[in-house]
CSV table of N, CA, C and O in Angstrom, one decimal:
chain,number,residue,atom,x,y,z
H,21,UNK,N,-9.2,6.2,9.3
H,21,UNK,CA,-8.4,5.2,8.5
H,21,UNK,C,-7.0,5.5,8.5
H,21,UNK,O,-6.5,6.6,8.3
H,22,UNK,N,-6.3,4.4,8.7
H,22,UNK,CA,-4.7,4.9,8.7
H,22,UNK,C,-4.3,4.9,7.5
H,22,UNK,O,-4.4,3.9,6.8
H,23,UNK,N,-3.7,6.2,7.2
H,23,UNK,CA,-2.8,6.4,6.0
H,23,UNK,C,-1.9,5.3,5.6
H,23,UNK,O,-1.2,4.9,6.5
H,24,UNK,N,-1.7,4.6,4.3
H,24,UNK,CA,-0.6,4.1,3.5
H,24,UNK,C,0.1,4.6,2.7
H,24,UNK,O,-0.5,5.5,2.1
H,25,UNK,N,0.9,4.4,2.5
H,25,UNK,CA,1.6,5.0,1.8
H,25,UNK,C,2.4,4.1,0.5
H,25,UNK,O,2.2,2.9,0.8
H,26,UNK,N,3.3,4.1,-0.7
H,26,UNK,CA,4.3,3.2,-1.7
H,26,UNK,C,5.3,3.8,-2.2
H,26,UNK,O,5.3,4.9,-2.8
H,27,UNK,N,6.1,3.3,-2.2
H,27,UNK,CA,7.5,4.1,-2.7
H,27,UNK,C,7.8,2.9,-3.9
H,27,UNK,O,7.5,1.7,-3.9
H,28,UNK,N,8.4,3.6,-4.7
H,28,UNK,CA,9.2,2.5,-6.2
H,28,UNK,C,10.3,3.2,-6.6
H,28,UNK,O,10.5,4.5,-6.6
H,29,UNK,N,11.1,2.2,-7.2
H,29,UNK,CA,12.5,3.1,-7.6
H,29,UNK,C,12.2,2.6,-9.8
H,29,UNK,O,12.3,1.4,-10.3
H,30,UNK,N,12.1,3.4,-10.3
H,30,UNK,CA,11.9,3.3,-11.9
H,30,UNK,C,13.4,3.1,-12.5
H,30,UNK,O,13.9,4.1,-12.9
H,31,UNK,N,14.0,2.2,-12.7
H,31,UNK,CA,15.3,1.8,-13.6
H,31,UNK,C,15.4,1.0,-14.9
H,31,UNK,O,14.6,0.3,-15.4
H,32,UNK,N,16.6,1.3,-15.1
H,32,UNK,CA,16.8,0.6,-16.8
H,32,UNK,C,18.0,-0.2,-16.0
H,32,UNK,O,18.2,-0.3,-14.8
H,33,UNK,N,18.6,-0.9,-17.3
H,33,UNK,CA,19.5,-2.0,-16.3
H,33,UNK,C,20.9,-1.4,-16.0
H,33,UNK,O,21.9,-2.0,-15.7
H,34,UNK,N,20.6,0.3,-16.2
H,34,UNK,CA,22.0,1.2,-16.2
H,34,UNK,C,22.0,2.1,-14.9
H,34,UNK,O,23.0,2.4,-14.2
H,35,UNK,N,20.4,2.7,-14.9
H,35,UNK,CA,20.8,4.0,-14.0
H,35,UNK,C,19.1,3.8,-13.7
H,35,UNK,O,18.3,3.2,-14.4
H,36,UNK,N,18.8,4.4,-12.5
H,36,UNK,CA,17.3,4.2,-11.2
H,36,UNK,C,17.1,5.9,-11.4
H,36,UNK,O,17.9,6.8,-11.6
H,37,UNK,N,15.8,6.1,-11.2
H,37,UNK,CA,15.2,7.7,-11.4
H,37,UNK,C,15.3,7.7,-9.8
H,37,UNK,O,15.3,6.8,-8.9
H,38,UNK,N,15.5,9.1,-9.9
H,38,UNK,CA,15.4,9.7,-8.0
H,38,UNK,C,15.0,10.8,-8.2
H,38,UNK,O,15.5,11.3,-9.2
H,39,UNK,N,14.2,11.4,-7.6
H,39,UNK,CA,13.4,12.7,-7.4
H,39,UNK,C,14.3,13.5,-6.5
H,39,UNK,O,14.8,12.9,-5.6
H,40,UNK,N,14.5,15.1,-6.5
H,40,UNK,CA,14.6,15.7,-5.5
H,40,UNK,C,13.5,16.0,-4.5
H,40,UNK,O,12.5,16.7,-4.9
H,41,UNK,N,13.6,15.7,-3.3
H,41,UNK,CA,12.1,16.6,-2.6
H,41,UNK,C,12.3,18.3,-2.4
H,41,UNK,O,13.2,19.1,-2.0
H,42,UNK,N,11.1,18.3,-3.0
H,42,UNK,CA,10.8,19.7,-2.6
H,42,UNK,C,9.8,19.7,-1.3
H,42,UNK,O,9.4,20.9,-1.0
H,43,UNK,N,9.4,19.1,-0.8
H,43,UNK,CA,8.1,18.9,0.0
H,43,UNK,C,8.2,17.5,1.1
H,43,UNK,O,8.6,16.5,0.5
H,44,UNK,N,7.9,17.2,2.6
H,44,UNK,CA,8.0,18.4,3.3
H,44,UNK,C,9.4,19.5,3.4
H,44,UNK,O,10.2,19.5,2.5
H,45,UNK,N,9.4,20.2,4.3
H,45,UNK,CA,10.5,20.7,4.3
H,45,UNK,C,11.6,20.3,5.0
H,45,UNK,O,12.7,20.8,4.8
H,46,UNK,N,11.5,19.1,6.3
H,46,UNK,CA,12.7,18.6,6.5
H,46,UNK,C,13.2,17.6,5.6
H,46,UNK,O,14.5,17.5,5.4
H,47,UNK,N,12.4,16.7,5.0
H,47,UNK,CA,13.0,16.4,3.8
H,47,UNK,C,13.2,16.8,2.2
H,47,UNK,O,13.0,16.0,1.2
H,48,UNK,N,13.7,18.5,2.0
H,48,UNK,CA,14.0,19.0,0.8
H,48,UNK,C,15.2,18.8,1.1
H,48,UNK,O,15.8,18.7,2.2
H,49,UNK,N,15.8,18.8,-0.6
H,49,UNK,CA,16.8,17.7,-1.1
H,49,UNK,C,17.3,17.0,-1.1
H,49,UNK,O,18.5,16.9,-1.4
H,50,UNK,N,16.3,15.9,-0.7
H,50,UNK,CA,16.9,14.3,-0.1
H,50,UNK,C,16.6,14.3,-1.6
H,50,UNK,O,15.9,15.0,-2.3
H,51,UNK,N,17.3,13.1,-1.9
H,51,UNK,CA,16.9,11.9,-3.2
H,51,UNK,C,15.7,11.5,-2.7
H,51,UNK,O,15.5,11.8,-1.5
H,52,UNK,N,14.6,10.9,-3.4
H,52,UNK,CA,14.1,9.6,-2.9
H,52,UNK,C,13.1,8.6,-4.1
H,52,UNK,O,13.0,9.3,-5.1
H,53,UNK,N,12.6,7.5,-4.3
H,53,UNK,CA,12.1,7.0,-5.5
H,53,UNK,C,10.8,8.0,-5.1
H,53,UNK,O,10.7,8.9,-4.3
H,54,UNK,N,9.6,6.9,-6.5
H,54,UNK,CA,8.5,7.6,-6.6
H,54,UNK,C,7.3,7.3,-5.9
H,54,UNK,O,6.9,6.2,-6.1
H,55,UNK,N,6.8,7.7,-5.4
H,55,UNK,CA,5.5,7.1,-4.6
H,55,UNK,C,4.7,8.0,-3.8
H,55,UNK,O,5.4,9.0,-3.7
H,56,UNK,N,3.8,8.2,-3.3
H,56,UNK,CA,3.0,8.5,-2.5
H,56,UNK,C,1.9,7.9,-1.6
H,56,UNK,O,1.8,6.7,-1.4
H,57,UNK,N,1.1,8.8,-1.3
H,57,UNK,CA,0.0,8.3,-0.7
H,57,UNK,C,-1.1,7.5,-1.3
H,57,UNK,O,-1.4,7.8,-2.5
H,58,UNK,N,-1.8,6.3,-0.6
H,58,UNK,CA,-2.6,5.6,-1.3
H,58,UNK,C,-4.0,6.0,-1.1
H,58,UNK,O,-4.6,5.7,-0.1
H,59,UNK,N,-4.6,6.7,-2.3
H,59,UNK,CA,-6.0,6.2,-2.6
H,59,UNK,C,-7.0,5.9,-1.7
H,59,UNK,O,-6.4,5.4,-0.7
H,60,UNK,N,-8.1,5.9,-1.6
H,60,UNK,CA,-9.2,5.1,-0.9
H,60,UNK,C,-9.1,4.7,-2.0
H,60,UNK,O,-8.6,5.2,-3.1
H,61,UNK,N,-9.9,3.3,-1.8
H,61,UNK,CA,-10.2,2.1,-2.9
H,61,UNK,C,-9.2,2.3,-4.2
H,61,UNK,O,-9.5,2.2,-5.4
H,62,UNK,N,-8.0,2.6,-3.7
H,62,UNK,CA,-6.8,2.8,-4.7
H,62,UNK,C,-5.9,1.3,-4.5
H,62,UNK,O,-5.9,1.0,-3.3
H,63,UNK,N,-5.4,0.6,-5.3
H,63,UNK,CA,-4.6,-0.5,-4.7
H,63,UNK,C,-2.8,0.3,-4.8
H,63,UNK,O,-2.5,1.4,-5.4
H,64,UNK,N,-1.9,-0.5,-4.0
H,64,UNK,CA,-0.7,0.0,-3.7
H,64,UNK,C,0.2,0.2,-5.8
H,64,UNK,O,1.1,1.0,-6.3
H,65,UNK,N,-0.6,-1.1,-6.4
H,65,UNK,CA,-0.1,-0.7,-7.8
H,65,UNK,C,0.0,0.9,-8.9
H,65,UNK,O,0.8,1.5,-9.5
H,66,UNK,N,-2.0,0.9,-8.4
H,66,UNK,CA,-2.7,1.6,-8.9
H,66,UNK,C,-2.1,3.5,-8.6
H,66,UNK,O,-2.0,4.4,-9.3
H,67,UNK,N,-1.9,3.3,-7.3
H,67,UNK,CA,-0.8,4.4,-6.7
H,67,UNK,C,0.5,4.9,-7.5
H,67,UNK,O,0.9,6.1,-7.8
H,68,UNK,N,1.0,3.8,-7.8
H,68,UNK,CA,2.5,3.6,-8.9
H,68,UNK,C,2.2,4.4,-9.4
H,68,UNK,O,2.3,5.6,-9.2
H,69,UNK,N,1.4,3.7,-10.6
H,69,UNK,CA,0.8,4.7,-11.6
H,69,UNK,C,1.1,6.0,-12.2
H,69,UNK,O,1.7,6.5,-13.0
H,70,UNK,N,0.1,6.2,-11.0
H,70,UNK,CA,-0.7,7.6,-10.6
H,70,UNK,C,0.1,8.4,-10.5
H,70,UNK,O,0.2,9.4,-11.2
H,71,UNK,N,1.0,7.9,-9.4
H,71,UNK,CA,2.2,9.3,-8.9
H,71,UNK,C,3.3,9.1,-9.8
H,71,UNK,O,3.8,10.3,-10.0
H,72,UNK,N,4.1,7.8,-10.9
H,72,UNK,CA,4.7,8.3,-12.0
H,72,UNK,C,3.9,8.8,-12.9
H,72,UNK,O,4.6,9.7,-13.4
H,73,UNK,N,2.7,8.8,-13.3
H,73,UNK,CA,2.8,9.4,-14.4
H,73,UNK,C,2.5,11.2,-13.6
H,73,UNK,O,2.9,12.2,-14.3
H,74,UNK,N,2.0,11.5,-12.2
H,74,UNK,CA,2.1,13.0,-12.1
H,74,UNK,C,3.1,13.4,-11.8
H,74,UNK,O,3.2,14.5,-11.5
H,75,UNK,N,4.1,12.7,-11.7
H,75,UNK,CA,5.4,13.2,-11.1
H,75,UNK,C,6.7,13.1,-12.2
H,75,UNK,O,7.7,13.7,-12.1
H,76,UNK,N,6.2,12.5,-12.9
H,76,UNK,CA,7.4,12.5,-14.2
H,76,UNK,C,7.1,12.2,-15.8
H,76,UNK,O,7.9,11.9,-16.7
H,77,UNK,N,5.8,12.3,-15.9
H,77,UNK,CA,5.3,12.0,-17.0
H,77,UNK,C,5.4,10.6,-17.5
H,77,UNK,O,5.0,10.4,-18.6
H,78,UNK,N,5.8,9.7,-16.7
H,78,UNK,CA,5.8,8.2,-17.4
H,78,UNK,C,4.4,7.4,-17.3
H,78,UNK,O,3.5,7.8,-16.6
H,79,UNK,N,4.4,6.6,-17.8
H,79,UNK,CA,2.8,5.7,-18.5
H,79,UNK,C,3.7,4.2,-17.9
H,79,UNK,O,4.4,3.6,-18.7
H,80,UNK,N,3.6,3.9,-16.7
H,80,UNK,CA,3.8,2.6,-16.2
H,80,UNK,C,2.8,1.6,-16.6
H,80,UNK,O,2.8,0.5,-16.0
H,81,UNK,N,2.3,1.8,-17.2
H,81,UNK,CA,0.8,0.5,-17.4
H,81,UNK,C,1.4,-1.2,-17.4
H,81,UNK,O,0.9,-2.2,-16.9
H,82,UNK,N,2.6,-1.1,-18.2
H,82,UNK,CA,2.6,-2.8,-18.5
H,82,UNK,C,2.7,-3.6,-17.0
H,82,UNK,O,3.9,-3.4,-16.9
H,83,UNK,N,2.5,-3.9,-16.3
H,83,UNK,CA,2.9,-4.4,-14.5
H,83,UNK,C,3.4,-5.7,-15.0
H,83,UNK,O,3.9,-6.5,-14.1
H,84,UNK,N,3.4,-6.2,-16.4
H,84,UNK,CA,4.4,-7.4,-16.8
H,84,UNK,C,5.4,-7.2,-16.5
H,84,UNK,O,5.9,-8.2,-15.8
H,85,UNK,N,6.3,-6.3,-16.6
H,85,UNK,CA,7.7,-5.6,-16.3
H,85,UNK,C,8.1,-5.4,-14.8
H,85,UNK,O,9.3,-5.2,-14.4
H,86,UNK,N,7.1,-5.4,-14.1
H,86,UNK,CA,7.4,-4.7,-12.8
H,86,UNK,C,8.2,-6.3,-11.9
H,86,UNK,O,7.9,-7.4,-12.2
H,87,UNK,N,9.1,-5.8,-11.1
H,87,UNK,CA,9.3,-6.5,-10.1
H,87,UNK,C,9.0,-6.0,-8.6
H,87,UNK,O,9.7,-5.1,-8.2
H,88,UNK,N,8.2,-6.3,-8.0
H,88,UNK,CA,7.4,-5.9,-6.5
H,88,UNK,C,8.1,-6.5,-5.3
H,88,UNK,O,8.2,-7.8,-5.3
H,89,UNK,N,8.6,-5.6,-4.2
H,89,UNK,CA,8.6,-6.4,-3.0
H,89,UNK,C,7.9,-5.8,-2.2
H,89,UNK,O,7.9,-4.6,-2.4
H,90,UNK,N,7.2,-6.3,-1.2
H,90,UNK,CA,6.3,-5.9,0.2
H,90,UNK,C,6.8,-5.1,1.2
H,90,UNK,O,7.7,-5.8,1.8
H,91,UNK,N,6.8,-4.3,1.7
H,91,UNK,CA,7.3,-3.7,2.6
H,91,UNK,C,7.6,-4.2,3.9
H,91,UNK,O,8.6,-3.9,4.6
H,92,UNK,N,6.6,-5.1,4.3
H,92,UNK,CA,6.5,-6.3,5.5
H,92,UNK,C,7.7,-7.1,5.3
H,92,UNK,O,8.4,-7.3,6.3
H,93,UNK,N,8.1,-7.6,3.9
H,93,UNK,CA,8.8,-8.7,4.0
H,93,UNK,C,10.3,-8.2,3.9
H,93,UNK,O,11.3,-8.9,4.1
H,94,UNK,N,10.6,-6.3,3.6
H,94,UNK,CA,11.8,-6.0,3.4
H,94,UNK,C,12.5,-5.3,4.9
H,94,UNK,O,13.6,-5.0,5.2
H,95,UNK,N,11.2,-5.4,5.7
H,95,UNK,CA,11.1,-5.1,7.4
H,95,UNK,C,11.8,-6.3,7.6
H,95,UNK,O,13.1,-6.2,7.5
H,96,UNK,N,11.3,-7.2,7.8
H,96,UNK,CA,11.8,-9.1,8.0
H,96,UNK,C,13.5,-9.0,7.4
H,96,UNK,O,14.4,-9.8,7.7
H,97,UNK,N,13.8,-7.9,6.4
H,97,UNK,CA,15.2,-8.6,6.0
H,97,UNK,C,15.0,-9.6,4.9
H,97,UNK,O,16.0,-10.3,4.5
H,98,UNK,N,13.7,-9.9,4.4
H,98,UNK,CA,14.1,-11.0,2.9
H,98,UNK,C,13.5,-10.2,1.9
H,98,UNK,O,12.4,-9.7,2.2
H,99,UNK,N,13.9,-10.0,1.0
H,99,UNK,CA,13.9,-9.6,-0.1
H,99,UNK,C,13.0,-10.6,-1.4
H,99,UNK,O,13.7,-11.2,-2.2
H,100,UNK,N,11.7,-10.7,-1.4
H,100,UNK,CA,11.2,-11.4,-2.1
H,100,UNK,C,10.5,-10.9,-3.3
H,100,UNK,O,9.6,-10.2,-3.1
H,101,UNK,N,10.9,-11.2,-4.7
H,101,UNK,CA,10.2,-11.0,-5.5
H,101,UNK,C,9.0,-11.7,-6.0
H,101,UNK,O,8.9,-12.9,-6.4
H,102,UNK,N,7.9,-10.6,-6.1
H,102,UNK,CA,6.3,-11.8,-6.3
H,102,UNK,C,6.0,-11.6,-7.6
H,102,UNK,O,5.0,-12.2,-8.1
């Protein structure tokens, strides 16, 4: 099965969280948002989650708040919020 993967950027209407990488090693000390690998029978949300809350302690649950774009559609160049 081919790996997926989700990246998100966590912001207030001031300043965006960025992680340092420590891991792999050609990418230590890049910036980058939060995300990881997806789950079997994990959905790409459910991932969010998971990796903020093990990666920074935050409780993302409300998904009322969230604004999502597709990865396919930001390939394409449009920017769509669903």
């Amino acid at each position: 099965m081919k790996k997926r993967y989700v990246i998100g950027l966590i912001h207030n209407n001031n300043e965006v969280l960025l992680l340092k990488k420590r891991s792999p090693m050609w990418q230590c000390g890049f910036l980058n948002g939060v995300g990881g690998e997806v789950g079997d029978n994990e959905s790409p949300l459910d991932t969010m989650i998971r990796e903020a809350n093990l990666k920074t302690n935050l409780l993302l649950e409300d998904r009322s708040k969230w604004n999502k774009l597709q990865v396919s559609e930001l390939v394409r160049g449009v920017q769509m919020t669903i």
